[in-house]
mmCIF file of C-alpha atoms in Angstrom:
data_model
loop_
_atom_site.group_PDB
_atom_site.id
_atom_site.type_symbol
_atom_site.label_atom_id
_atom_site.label_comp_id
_atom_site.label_asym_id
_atom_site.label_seq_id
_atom_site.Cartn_x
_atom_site.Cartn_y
_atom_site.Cartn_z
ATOM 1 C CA UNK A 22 48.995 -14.800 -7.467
ATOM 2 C CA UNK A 23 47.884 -12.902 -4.723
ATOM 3 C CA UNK A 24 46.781 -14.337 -1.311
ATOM 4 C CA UNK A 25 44.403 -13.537 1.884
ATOM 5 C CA UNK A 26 46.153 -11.073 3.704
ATOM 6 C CA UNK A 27 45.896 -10.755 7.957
ATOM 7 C CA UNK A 28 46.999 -8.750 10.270
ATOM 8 C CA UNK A 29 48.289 -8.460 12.388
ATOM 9 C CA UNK A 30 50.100 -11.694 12.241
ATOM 10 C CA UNK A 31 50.939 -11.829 16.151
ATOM 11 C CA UNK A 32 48.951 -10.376 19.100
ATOM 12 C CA UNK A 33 49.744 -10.043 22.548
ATOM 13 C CA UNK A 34 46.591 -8.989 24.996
ATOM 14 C CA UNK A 35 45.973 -9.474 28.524
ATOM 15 C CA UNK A 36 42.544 -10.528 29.770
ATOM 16 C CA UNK A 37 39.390 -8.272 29.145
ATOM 17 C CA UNK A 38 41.365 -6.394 26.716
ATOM 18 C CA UNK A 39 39.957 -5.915 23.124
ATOM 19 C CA UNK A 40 40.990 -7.051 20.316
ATOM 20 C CA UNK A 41 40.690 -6.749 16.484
ATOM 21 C CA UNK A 42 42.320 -8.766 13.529
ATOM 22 C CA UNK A 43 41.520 -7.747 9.930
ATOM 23 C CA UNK A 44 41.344 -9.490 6.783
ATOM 24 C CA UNK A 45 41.716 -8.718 2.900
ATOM 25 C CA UNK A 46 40.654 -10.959 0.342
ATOM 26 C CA UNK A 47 41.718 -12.545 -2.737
ATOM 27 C CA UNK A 48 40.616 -9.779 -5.198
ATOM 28 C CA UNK A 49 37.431 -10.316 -6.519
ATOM 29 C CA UNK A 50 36.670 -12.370 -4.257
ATOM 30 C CA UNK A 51 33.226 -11.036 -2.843
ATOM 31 C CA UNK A 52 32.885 -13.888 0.492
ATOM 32 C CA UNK A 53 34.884 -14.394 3.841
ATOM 33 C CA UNK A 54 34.968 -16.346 6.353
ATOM 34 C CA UNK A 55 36.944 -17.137 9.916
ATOM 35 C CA UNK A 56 37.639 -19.536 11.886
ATOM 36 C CA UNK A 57 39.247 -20.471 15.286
ATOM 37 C CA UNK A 58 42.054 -22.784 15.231
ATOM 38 C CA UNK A 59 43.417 -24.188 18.922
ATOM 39 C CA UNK A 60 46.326 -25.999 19.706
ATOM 40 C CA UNK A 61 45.861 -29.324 18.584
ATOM 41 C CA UNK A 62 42.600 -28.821 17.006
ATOM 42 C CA UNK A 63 40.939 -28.642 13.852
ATOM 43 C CA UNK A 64 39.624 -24.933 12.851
ATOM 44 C CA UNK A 65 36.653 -24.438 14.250
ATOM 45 C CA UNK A 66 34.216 -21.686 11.856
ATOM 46 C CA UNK A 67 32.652 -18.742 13.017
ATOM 47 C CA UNK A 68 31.235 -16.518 10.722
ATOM 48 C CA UNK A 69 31.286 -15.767 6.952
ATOM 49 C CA UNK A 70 30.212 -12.628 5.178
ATOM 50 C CA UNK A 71 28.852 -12.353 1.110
ATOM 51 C CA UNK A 72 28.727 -9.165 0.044
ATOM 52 C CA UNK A 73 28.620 -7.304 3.192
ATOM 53 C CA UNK A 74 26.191 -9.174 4.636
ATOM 54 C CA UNK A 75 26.273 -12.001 7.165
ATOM 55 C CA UNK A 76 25.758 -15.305 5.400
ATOM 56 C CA UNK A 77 26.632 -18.142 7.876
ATOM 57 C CA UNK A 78 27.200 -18.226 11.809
ATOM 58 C CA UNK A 79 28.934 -21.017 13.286
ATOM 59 C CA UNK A 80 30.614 -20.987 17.297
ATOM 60 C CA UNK A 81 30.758 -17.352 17.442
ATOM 61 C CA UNK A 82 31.188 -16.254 21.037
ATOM 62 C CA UNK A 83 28.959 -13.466 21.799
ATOM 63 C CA UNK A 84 31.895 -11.559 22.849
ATOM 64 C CA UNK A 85 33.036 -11.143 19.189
ATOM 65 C CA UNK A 86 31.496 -9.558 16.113
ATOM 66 C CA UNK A 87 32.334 -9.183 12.664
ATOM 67 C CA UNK A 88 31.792 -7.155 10.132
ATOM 68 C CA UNK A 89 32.334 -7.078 6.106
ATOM 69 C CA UNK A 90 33.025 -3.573 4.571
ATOM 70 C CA UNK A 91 32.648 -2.357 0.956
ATOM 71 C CA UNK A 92 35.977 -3.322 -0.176
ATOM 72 C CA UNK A 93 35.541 -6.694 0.592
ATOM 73 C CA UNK A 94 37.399 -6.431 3.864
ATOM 74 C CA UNK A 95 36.565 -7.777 6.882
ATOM 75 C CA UNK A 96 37.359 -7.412 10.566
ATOM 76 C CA UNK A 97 36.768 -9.578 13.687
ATOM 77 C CA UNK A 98 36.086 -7.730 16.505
ATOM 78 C CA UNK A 99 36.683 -9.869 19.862
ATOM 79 C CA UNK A 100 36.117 -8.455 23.575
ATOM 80 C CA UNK A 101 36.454 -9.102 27.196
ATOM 81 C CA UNK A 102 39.236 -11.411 26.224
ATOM 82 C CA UNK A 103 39.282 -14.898 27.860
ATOM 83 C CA UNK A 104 42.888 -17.035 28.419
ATOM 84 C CA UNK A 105 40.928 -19.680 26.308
ATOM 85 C CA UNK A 106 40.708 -17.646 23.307
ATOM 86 C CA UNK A 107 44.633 -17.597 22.611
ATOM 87 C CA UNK A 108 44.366 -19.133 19.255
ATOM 88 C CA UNK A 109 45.232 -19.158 15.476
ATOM 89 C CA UNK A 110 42.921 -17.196 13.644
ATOM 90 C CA UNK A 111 42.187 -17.965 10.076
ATOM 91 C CA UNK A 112 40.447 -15.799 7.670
ATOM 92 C CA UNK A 113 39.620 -17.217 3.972
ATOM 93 C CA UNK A 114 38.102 -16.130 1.341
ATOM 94 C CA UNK A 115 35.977 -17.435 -1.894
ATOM 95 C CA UNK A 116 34.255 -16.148 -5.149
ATOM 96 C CA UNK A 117 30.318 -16.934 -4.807
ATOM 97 C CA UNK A 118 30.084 -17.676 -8.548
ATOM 98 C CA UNK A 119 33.163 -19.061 -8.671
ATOM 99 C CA UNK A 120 34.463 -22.650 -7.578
ATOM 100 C CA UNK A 121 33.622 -22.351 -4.341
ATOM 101 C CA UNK A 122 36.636 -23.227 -2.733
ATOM 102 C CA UNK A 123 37.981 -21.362 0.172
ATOM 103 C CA UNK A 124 41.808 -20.409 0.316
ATOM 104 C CA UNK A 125 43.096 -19.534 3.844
ATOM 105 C CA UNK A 126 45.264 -16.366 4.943
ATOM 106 C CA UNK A 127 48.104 -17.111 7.247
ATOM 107 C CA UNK A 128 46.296 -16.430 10.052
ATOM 108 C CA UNK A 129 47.021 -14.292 13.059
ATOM 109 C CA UNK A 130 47.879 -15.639 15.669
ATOM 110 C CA UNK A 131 47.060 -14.438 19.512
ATOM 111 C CA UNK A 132 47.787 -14.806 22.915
ATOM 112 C CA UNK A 133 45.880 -13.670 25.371
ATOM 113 C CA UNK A 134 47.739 -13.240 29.063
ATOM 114 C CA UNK B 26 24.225 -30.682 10.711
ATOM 115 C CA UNK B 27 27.517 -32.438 9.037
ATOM 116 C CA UNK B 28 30.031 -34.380 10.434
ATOM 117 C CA UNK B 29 33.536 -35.385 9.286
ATOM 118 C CA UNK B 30 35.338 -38.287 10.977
ATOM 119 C CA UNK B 31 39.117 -39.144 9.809
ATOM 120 C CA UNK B 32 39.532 -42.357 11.867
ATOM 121 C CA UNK B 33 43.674 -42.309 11.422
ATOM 122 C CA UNK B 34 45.337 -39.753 13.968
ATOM 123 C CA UNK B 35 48.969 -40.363 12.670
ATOM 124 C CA UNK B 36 50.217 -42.318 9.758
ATOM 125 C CA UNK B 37 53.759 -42.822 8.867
ATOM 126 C CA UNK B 38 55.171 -44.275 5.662
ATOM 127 C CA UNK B 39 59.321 -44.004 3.547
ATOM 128 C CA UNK B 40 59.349 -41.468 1.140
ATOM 129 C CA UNK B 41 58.345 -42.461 -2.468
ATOM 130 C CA UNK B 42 55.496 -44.796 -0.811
ATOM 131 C CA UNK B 43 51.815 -44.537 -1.365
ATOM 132 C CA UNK B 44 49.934 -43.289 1.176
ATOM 133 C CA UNK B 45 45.639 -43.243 1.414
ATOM 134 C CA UNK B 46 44.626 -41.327 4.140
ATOM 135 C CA UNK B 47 40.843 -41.789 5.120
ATOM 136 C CA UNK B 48 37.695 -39.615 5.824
ATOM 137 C CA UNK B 49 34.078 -40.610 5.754
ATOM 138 C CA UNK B 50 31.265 -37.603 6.387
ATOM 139 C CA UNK B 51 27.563 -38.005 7.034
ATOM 140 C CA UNK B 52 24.977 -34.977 5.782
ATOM 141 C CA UNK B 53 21.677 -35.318 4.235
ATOM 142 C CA UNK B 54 22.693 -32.536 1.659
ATOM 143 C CA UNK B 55 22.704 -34.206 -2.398
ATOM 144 C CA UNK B 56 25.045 -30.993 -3.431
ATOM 145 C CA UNK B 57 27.991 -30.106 -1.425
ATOM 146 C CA UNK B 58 31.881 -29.590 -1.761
ATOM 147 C CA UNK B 59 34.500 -31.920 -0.136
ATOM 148 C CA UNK B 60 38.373 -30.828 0.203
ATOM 149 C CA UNK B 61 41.586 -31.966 1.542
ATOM 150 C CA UNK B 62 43.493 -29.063 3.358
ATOM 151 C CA UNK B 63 47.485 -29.774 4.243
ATOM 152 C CA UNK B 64 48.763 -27.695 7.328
ATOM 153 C CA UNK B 65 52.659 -27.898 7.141
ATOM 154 C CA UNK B 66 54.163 -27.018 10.842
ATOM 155 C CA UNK B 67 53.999 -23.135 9.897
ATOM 156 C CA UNK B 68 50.401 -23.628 10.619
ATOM 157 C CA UNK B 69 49.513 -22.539 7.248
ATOM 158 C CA UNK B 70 46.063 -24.109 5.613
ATOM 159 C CA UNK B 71 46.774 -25.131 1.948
ATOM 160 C CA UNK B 72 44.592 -26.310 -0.469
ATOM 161 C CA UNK B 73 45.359 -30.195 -2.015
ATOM 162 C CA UNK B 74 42.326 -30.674 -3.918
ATOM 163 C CA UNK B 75 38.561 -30.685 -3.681
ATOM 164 C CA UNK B 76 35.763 -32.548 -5.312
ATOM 165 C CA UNK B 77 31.852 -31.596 -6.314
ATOM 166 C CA UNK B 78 29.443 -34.232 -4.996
ATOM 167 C CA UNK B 79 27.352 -33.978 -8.433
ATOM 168 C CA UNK B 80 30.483 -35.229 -10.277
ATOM 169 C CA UNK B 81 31.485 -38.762 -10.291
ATOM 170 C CA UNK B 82 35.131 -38.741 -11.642
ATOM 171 C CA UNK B 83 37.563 -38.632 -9.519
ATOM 172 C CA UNK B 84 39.457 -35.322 -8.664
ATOM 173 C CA UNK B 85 43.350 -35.503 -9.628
ATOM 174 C CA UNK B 86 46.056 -32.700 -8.684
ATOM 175 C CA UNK B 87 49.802 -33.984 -9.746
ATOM 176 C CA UNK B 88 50.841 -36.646 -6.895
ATOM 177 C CA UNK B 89 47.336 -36.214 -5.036
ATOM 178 C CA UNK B 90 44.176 -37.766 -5.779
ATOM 179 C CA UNK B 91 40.729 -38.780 -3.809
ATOM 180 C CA UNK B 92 38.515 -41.709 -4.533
ATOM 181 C CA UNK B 93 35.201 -40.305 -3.730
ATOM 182 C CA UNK B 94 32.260 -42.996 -3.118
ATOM 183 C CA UNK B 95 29.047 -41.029 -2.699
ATOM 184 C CA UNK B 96 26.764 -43.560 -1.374
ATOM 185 C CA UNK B 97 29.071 -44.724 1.155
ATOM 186 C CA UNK B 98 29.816 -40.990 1.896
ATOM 187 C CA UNK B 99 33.572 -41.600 1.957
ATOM 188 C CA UNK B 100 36.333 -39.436 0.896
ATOM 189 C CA UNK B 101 40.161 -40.705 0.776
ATOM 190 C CA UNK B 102 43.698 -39.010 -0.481
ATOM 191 C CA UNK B 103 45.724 -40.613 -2.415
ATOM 192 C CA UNK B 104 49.873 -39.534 -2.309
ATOM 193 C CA UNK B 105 52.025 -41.069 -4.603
ATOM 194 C CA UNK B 106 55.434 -40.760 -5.031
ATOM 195 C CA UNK B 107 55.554 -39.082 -0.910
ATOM 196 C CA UNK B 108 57.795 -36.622 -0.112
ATOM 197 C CA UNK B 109 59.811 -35.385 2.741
ATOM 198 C CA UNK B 110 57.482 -31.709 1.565
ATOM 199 C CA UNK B 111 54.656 -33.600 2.170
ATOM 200 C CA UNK B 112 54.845 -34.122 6.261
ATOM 201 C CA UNK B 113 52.325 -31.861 7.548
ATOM 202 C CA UNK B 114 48.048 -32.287 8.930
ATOM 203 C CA UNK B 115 45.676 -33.126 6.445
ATOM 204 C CA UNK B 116 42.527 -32.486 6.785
ATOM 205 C CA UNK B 117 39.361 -33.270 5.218
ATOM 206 C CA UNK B 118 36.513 -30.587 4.670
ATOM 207 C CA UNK B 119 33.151 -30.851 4.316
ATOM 208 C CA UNK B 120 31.079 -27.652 2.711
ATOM 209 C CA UNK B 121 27.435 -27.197 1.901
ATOM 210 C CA UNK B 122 28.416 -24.825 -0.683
ATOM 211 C CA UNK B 123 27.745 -20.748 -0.832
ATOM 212 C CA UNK B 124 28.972 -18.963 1.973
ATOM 213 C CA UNK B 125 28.669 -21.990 4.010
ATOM 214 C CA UNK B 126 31.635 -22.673 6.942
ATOM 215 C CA UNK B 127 33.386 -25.572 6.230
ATOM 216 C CA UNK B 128 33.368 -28.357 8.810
ATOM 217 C CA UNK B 129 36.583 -30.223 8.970
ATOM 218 C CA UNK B 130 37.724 -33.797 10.728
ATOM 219 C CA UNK B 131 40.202 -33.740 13.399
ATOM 220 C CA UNK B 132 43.255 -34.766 10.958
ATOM 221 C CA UNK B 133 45.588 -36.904 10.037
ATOM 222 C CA UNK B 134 49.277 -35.915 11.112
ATOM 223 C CA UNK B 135 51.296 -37.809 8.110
ATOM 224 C CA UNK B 136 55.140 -38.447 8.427
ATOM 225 C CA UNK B 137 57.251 -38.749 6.030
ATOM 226 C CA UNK B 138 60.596 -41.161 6.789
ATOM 227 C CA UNK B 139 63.859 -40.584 4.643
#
């Protein structure tokens, strides 16, 4: 069956750069979300998107946005890069109607320098 | 807002033991979701099992199973039969439901012994 895709699936940035992961759901699945995983830490959400439209904010820096296009993809924008947001980040995605269970990508996972 | 509190950090057991790991959650919500996520060392989240709050059986996946108590708002895994496979984080999830985030517990790093 076919799974969240991410990429990329490493990222190396130095500080203040920009960065931007992307993410492609399950198809048919019309919801994502992310979330921010640290070392040692349980993954912390951020934002989810249902059809194109922001549904749910969580610890969203202000420094990142996101945004859900009309094939269902969506892509996390994150700026002025900090050393503290080297991290695994997970995008999943869900069918509204559907069972509402969230299945994970294999995240992407970045460094920041 | 919820919170989910798994109150075991590391548990240990010999392979073909039974193993309950524990998670209580607080909310004021009557309809929400609750899962158990496994994160093997490649870091990858994978779905064990989840249960509806509005149903009172028990979910059951193969090995896995949870013994949901609503009123005491607790939520434990059940492994039987372990297996080396099943070494990894587990985590338990807690979701309003919709496009709501899901707020996890800190995890429980289980070990598997040959």
């Amino acid at each position: 069956a076919a799974g969240v895709i991410q990429s990329p699936r490493h990222l190396i940035k130095e500080k203040r750069e920009t960065a931007t992961l992307k993410c492609y759901p399950i198809p048919r699945h019309d919801t994502v979300y992310w979330y921010q995983q640290g070392p040692g830490q349980d993954p912390q959400f951020l934002i989810s998107f249902y059809e194109k439209m922001q549904s749910d904010k969580g610890s969203i820096p202000d420094r990142f946005s996101a945004q859900q296009f009309s094939d269902y993809h969506s892509e996390l924008n994150m700026s002025s890069l900090e050393l503290g947001d080297s991290a695994l980040y997970f995008c999943a995605s869900s069918l509204m109607q559907g069972e509402e269970t969230q299945y994970f990508g294999p995240g992407t996972r970045l460094l920041v320098l | 807002a919820q919170t989910v509190t798994q109150s075991q950090p590391e548990m240990s057991v010999q392979e073909a033991e039974t193993v309950t790991l524990s998670c209580t959650y607080d909310t004021s919500e009557n309809n929400y979701y609750l899962f158990w996520y496994k994160q093997p060392p490649s870091r990858q989240m994978i779905l064990v099992i989840r249960q509806e709050a509005y149903k009172q059986q028990n979910a059951t996946e193969n090995r896995f199973s949870v013994n949901f108590q609503k009123a005491a708002k607790s939520f434990s895994l059940k492994i039987s039969d372990s297996q080396l496979g099943d070494t990894a984080m587990y985590f338990c999830a807690f979701s309003g439901g919709g496009a709501d985030g899901l707020t996890f517990g800190k995890g429980t790093h289980l070990i598997i012994q040959p």
